[in-house]
CSV table of N, CA and C in Angstrom, one decimal:
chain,number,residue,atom,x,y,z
A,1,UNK,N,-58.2,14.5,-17.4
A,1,UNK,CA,-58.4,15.2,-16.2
A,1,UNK,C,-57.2,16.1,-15.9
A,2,UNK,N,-57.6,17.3,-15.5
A,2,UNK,CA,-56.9,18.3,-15.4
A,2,UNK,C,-55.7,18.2,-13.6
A,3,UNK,N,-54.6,18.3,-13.6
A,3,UNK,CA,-53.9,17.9,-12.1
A,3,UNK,C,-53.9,19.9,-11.8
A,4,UNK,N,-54.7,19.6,-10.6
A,4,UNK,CA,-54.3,20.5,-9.6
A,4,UNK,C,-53.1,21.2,-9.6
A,5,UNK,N,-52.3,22.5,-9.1
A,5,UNK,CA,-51.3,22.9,-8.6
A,5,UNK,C,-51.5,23.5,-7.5
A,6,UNK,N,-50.8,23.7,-6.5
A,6,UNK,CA,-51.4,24.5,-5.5
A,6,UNK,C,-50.4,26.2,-6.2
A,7,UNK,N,-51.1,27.1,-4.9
A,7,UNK,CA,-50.3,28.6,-5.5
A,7,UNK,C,-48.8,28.5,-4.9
A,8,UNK,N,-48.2,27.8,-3.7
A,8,UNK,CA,-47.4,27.6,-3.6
A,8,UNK,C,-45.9,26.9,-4.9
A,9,UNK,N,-46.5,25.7,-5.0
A,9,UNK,CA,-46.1,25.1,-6.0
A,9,UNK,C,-46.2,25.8,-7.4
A,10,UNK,N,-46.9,26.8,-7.7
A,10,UNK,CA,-46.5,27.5,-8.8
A,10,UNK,C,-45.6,28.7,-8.8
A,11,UNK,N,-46.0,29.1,-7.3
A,11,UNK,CA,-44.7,30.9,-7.5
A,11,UNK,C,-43.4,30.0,-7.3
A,12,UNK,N,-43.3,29.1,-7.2
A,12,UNK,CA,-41.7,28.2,-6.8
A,12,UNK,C,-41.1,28.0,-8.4
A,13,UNK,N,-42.1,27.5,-9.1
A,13,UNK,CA,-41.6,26.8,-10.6
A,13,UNK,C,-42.0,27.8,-11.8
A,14,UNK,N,-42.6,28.7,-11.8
A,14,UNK,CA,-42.6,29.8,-12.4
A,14,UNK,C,-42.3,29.4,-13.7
A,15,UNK,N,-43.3,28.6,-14.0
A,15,UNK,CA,-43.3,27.9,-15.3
A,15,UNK,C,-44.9,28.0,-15.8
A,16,UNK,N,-45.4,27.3,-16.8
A,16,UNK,CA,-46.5,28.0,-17.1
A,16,UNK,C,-47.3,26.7,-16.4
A,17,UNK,N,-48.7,26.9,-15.7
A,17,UNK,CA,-49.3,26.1,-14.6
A,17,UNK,C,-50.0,25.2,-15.3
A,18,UNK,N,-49.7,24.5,-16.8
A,18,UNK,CA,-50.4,23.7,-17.7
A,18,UNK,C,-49.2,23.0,-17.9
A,19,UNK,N,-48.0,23.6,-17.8
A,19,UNK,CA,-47.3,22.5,-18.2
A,19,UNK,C,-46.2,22.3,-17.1
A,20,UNK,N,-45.2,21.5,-17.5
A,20,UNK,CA,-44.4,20.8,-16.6
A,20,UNK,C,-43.5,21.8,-16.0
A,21,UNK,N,-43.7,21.6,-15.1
A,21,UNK,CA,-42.5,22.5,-14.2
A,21,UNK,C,-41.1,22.6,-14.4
A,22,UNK,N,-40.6,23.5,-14.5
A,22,UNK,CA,-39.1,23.5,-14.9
A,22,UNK,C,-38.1,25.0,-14.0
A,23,UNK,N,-36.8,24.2,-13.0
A,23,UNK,CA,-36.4,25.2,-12.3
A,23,UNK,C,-34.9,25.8,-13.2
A,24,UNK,N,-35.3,27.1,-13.2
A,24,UNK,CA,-34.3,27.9,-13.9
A,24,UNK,C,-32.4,27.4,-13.0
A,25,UNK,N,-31.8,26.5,-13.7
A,25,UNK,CA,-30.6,26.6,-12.9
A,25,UNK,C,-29.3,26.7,-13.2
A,26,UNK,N,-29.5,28.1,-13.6
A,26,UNK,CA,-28.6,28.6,-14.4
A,26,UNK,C,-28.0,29.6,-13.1
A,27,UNK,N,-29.4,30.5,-12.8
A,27,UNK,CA,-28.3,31.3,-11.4
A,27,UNK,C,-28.0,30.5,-10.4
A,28,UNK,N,-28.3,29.6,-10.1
A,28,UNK,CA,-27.4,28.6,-9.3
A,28,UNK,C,-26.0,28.1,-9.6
A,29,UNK,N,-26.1,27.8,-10.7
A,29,UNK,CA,-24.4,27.3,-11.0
A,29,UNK,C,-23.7,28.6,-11.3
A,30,UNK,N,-23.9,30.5,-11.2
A,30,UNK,CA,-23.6,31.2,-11.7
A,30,UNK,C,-22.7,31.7,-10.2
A,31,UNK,N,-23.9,31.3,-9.2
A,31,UNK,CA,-23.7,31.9,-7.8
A,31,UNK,C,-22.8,30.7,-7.0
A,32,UNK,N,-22.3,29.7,-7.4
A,32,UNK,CA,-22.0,28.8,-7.0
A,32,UNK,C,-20.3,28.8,-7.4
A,33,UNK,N,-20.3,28.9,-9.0
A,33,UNK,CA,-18.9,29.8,-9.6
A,33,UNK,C,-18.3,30.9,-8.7
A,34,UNK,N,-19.1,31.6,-8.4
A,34,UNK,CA,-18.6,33.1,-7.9
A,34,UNK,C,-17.9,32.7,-6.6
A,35,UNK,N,-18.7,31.9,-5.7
A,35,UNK,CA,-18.3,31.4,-4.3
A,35,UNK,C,-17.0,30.6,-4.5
A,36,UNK,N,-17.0,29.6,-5.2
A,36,UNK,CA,-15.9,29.1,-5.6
A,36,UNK,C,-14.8,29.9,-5.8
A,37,UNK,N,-14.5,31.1,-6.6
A,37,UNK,CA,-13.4,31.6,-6.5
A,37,UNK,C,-13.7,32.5,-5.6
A,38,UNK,N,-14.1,32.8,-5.0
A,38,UNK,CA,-14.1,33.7,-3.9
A,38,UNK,C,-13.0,33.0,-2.9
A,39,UNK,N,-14.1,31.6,-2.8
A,39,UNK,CA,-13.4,30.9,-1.7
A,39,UNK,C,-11.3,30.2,-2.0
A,40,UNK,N,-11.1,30.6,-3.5
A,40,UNK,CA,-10.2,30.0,-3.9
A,40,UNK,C,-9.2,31.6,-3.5
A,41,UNK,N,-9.9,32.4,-4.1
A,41,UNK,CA,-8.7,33.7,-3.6
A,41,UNK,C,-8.4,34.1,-2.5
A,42,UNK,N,-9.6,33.8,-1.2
A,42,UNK,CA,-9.0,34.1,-0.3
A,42,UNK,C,-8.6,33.2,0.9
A,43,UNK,N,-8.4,31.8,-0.1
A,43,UNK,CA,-7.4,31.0,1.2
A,43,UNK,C,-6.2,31.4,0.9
A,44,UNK,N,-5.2,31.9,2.2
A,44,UNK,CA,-3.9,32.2,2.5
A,44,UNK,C,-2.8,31.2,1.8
A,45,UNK,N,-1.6,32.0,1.3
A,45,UNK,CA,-0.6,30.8,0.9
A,45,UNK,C,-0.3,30.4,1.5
A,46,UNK,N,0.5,29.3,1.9
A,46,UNK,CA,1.1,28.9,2.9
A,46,UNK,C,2.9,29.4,2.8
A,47,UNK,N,3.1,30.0,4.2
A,47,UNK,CA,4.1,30.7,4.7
A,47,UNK,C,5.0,30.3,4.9
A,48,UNK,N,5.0,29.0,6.0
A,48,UNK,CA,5.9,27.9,6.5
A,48,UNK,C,6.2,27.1,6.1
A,49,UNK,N,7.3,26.3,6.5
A,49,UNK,CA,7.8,25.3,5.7
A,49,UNK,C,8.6,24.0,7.1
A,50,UNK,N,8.3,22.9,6.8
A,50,UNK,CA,8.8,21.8,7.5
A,50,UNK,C,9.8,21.3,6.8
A,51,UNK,N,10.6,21.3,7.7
A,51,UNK,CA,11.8,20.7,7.2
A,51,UNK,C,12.1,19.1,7.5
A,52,UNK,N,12.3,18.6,6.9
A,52,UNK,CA,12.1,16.5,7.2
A,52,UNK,C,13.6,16.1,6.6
A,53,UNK,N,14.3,15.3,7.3
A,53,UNK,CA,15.1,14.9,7.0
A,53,UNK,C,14.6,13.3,6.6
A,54,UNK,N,14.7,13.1,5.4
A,54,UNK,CA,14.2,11.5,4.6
A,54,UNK,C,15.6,10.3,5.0
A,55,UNK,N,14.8,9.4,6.0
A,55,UNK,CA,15.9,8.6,5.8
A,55,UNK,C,16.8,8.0,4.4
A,56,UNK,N,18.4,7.6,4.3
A,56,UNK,CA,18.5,7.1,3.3
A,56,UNK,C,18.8,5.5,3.9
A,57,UNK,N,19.9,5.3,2.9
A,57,UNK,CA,19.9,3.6,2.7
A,57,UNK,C,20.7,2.9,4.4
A,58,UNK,N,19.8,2.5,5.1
A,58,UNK,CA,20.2,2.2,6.5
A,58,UNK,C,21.5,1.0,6.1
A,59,UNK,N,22.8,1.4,6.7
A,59,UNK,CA,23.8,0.2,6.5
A,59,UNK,C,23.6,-1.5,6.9
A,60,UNK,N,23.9,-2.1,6.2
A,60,UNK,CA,23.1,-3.9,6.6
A,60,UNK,C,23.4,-3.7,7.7
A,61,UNK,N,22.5,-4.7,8.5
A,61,UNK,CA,22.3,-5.1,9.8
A,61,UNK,C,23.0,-6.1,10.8
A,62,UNK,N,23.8,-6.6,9.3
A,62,UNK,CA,24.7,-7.9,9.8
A,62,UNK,C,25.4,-7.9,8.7
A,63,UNK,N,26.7,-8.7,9.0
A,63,UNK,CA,27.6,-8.8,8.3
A,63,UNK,C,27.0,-10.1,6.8
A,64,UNK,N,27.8,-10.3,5.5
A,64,UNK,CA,27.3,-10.9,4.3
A,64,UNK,C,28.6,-12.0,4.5
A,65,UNK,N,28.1,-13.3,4.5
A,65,UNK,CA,29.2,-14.5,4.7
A,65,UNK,C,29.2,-15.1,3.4
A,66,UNK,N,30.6,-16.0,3.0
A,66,UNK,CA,30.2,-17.2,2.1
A,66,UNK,C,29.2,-17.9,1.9
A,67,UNK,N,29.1,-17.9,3.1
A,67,UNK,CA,27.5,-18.8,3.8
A,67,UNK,C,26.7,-18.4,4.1
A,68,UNK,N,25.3,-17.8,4.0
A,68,UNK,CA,24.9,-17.2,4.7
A,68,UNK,C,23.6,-18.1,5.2
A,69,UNK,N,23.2,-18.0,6.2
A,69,UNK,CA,22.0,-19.1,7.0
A,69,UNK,C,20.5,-18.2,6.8
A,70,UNK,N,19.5,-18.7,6.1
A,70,UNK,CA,18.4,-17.7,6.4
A,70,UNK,C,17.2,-18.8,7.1
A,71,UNK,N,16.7,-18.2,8.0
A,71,UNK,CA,15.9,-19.2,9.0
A,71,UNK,C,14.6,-18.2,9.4
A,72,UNK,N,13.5,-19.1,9.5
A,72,UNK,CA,12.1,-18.6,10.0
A,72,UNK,C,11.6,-19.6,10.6
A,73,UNK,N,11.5,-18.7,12.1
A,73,UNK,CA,11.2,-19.6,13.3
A,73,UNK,C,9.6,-19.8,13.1
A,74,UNK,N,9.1,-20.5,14.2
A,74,UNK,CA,7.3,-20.5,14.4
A,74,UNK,C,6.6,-19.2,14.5
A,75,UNK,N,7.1,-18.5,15.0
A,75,UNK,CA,6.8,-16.9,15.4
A,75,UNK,C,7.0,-15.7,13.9
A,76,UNK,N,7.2,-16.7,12.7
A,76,UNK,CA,7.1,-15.6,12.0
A,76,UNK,C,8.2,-15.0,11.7
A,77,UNK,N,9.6,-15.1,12.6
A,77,UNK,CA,11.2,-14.0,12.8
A,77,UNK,C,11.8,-14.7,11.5
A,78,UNK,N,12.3,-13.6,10.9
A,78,UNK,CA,13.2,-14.7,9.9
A,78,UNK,C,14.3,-13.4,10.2
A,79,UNK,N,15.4,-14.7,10.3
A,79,UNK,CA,16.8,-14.2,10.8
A,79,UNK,C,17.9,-14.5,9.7
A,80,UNK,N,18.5,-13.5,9.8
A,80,UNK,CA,19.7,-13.5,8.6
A,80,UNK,C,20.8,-14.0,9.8
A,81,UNK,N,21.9,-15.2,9.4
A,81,UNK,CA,23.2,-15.3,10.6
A,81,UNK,C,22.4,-15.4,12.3
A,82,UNK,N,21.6,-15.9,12.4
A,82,UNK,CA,21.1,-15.8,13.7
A,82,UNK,C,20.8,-14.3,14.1
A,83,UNK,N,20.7,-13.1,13.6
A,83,UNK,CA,19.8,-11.8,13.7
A,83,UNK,C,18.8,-11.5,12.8
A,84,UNK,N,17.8,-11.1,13.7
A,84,UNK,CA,16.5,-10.9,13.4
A,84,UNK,C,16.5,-9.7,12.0
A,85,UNK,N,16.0,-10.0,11.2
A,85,UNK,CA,15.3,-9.3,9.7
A,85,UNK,C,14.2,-8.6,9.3
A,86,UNK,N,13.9,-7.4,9.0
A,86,UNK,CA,12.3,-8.0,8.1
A,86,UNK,C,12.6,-8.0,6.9
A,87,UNK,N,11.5,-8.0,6.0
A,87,UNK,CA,12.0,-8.2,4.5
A,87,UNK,C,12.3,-7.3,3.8
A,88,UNK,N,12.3,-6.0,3.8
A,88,UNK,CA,13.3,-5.0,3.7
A,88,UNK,C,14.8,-5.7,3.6
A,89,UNK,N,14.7,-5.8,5.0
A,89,UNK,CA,16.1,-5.7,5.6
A,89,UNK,C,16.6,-7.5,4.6
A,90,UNK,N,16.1,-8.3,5.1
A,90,UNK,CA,16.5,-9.2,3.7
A,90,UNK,C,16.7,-8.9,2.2
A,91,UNK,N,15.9,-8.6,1.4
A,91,UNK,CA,15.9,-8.0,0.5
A,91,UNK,C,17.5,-7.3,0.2
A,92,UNK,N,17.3,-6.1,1.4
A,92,UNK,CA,18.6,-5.7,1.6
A,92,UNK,C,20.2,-7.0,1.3
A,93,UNK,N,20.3,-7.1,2.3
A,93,UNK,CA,21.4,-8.3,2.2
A,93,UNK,C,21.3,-9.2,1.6
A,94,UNK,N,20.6,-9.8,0.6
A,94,UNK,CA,20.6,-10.5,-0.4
A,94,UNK,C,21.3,-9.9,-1.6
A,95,UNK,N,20.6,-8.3,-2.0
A,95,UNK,CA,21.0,-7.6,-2.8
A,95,UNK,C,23.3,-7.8,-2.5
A,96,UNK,N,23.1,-7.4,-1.6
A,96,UNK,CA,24.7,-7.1,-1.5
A,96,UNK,C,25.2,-8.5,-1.3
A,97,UNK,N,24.6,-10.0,-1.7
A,97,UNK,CA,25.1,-11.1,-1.5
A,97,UNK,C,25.2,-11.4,-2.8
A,98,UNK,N,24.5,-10.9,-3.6
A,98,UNK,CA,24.4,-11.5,-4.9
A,98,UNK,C,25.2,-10.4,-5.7
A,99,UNK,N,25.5,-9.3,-5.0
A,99,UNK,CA,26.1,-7.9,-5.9
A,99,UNK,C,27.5,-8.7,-6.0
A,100,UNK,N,28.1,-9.8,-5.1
A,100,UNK,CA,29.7,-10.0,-4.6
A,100,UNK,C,30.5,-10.6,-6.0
A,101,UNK,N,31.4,-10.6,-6.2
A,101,UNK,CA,32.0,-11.3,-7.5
A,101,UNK,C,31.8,-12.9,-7.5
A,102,UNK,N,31.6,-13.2,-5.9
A,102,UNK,CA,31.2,-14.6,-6.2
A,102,UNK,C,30.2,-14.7,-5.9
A,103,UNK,N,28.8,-15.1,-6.1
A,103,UNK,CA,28.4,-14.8,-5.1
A,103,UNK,C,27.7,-15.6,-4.1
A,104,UNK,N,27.6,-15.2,-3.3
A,104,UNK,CA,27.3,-15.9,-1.5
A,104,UNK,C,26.1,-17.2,-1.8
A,105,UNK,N,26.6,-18.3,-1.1
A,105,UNK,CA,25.3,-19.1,-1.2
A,105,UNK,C,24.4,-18.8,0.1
A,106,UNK,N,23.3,-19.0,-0.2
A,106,UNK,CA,22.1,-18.9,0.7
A,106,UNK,C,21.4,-20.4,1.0
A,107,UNK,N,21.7,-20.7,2.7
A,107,UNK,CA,21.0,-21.6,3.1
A,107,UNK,C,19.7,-21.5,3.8
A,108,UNK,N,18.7,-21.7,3.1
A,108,UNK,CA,17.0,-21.6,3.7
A,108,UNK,C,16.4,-22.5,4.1
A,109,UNK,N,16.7,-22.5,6.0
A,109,UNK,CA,15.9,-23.2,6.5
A,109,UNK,C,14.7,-23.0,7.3
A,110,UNK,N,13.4,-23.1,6.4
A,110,UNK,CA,12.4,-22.5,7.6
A,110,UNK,C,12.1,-23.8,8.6
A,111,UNK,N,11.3,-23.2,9.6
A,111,UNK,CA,10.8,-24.4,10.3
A,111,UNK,C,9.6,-25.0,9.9
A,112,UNK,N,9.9,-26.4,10.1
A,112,UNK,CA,8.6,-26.8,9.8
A,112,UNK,C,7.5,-26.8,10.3
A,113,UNK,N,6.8,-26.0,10.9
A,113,UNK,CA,5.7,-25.4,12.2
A,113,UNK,C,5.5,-24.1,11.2
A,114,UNK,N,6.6,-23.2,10.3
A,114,UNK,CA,6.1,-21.6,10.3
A,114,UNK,C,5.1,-21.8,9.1
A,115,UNK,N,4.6,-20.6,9.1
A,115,UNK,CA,3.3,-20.5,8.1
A,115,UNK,C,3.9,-20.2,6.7
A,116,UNK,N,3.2,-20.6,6.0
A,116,UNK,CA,3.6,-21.2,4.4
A,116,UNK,C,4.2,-19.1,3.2
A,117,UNK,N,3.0,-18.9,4.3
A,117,UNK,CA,2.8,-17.2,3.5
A,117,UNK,C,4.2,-16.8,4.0
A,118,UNK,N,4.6,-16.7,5.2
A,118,UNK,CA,6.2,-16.1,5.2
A,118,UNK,C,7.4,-17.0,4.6
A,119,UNK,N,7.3,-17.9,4.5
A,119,UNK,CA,8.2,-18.5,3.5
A,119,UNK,C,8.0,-18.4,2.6
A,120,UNK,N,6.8,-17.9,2.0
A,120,UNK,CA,6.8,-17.5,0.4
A,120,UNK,C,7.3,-16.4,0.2
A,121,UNK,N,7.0,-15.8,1.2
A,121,UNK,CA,7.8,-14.2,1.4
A,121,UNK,C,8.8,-13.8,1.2
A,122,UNK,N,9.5,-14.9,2.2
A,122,UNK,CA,10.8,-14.7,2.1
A,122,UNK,C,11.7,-15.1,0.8
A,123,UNK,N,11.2,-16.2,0.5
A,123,UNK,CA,11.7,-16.6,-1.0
A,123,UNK,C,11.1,-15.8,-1.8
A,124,UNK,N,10.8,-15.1,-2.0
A,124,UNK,CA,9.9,-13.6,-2.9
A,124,UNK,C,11.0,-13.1,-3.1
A,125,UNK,N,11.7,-12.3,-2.0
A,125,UNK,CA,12.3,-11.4,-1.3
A,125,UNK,C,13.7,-11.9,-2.2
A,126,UNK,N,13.8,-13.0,-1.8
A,126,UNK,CA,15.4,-13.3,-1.8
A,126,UNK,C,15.7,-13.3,-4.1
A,127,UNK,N,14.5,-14.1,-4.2
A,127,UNK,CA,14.6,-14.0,-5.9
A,127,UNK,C,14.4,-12.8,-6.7
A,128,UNK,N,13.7,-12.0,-6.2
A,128,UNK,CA,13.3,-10.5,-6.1
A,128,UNK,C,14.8,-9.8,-5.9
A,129,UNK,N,15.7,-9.5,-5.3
A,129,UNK,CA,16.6,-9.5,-5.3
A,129,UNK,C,18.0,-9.9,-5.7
A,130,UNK,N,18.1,-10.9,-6.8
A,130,UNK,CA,18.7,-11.5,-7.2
A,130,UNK,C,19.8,-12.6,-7.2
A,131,UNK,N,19.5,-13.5,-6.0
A,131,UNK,CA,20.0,-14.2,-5.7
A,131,UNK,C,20.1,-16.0,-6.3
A,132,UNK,N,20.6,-16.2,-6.6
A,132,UNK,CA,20.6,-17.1,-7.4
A,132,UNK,C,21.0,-18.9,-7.1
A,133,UNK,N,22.1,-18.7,-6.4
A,133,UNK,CA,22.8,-20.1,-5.4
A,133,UNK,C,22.1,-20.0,-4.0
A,134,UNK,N,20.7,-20.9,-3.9
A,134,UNK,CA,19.7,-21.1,-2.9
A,134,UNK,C,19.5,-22.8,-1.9
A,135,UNK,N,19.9,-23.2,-1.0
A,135,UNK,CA,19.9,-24.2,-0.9
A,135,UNK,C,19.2,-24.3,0.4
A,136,UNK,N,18.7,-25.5,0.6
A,136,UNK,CA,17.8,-25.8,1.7
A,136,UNK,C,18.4,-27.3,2.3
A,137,UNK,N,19.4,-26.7,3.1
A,137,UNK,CA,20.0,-27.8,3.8
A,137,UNK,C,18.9,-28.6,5.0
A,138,UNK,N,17.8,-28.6,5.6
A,138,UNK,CA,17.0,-28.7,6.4
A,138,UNK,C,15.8,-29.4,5.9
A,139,UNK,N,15.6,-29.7,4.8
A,139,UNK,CA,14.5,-30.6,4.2
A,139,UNK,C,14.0,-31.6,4.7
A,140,UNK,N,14.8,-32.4,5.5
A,140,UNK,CA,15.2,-33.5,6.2
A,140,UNK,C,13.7,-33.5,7.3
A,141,UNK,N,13.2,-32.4,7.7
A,141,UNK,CA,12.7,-32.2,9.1
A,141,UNK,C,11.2,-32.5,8.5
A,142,UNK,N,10.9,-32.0,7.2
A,142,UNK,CA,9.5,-32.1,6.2
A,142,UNK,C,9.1,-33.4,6.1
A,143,UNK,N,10.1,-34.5,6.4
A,143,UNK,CA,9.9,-35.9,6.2
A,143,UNK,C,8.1,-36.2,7.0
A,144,UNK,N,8.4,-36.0,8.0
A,144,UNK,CA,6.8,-36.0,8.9
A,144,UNK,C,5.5,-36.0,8.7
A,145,UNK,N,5.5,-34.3,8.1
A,145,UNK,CA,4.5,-33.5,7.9
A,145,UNK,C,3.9,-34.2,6.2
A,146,UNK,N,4.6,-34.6,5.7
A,146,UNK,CA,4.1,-34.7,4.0
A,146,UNK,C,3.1,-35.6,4.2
């Protein structure tokens, strides 16, 4: 059985009306090229320029002790010396604790209430850095919770 075409459907496909329709799309990708660089030559250079001044290395935030205390309250804060950190800023002063000819011990006490992920953080942070004499004078408090 022979399929119908209508005459619309043939001046469209301009193929022969026995066989399968096929759309020429060659001047489409040819007209489509052309627009493209059209549209590539006449976008403007750009003229202006922003000037940005890039922060550099912000000076530590607190002073680097023999001792230094690192504590993470329930709220997440972890403080270097009793001031507040983020882990940058740890990261930071770890670096320059462990850069010292001797170097600084680190006492890590989180609380036992803070969430497990920021203490892993923090100890990320601190080994990540190169710190190596790590002590956890506060263990004492975990007795409870185990």
């Amino acid at each position: 059985m022979r399929r119908r075409r209508s005459q619309f459907h043939r001046s469209i496909f301009r193929a022969d009306p026995n066989g399968d329709p096929d759309i020429n799309t060659t001047p489409l990708i040819d007209v489509m090229l052309v627009m493209l660089v059209m549209f590539i030559i006449t976008i403007p250079p750009p003229t202006h320029s922003v000037d940005i001044t890039l922060p550099g290395d912000p000076p530590p935030l607190t002073e680097v002790r023999d001792e230094n205390r690192v504590t993470i309250d329930t709220a997440d804060v972890i403080r270097w010396n009793g001031q507040p950190v983020d882990l940058a800023g740890l990261g930071q002063l770890v670096k320059i604790a462990a850069a010292r000819p001797e170097q600084a011990t680190l006492l890590f006490e989180p609380d036992a209430r803070a969430r497990y992920l920021r203490v892993d953080e923090a100890i990320g942070a601190i080994r990540r850095n190169g710190a190596t004499s790590l002590a956890f004078p506060g263990i004492h408090q975990y007795r409870g919770l185990i």
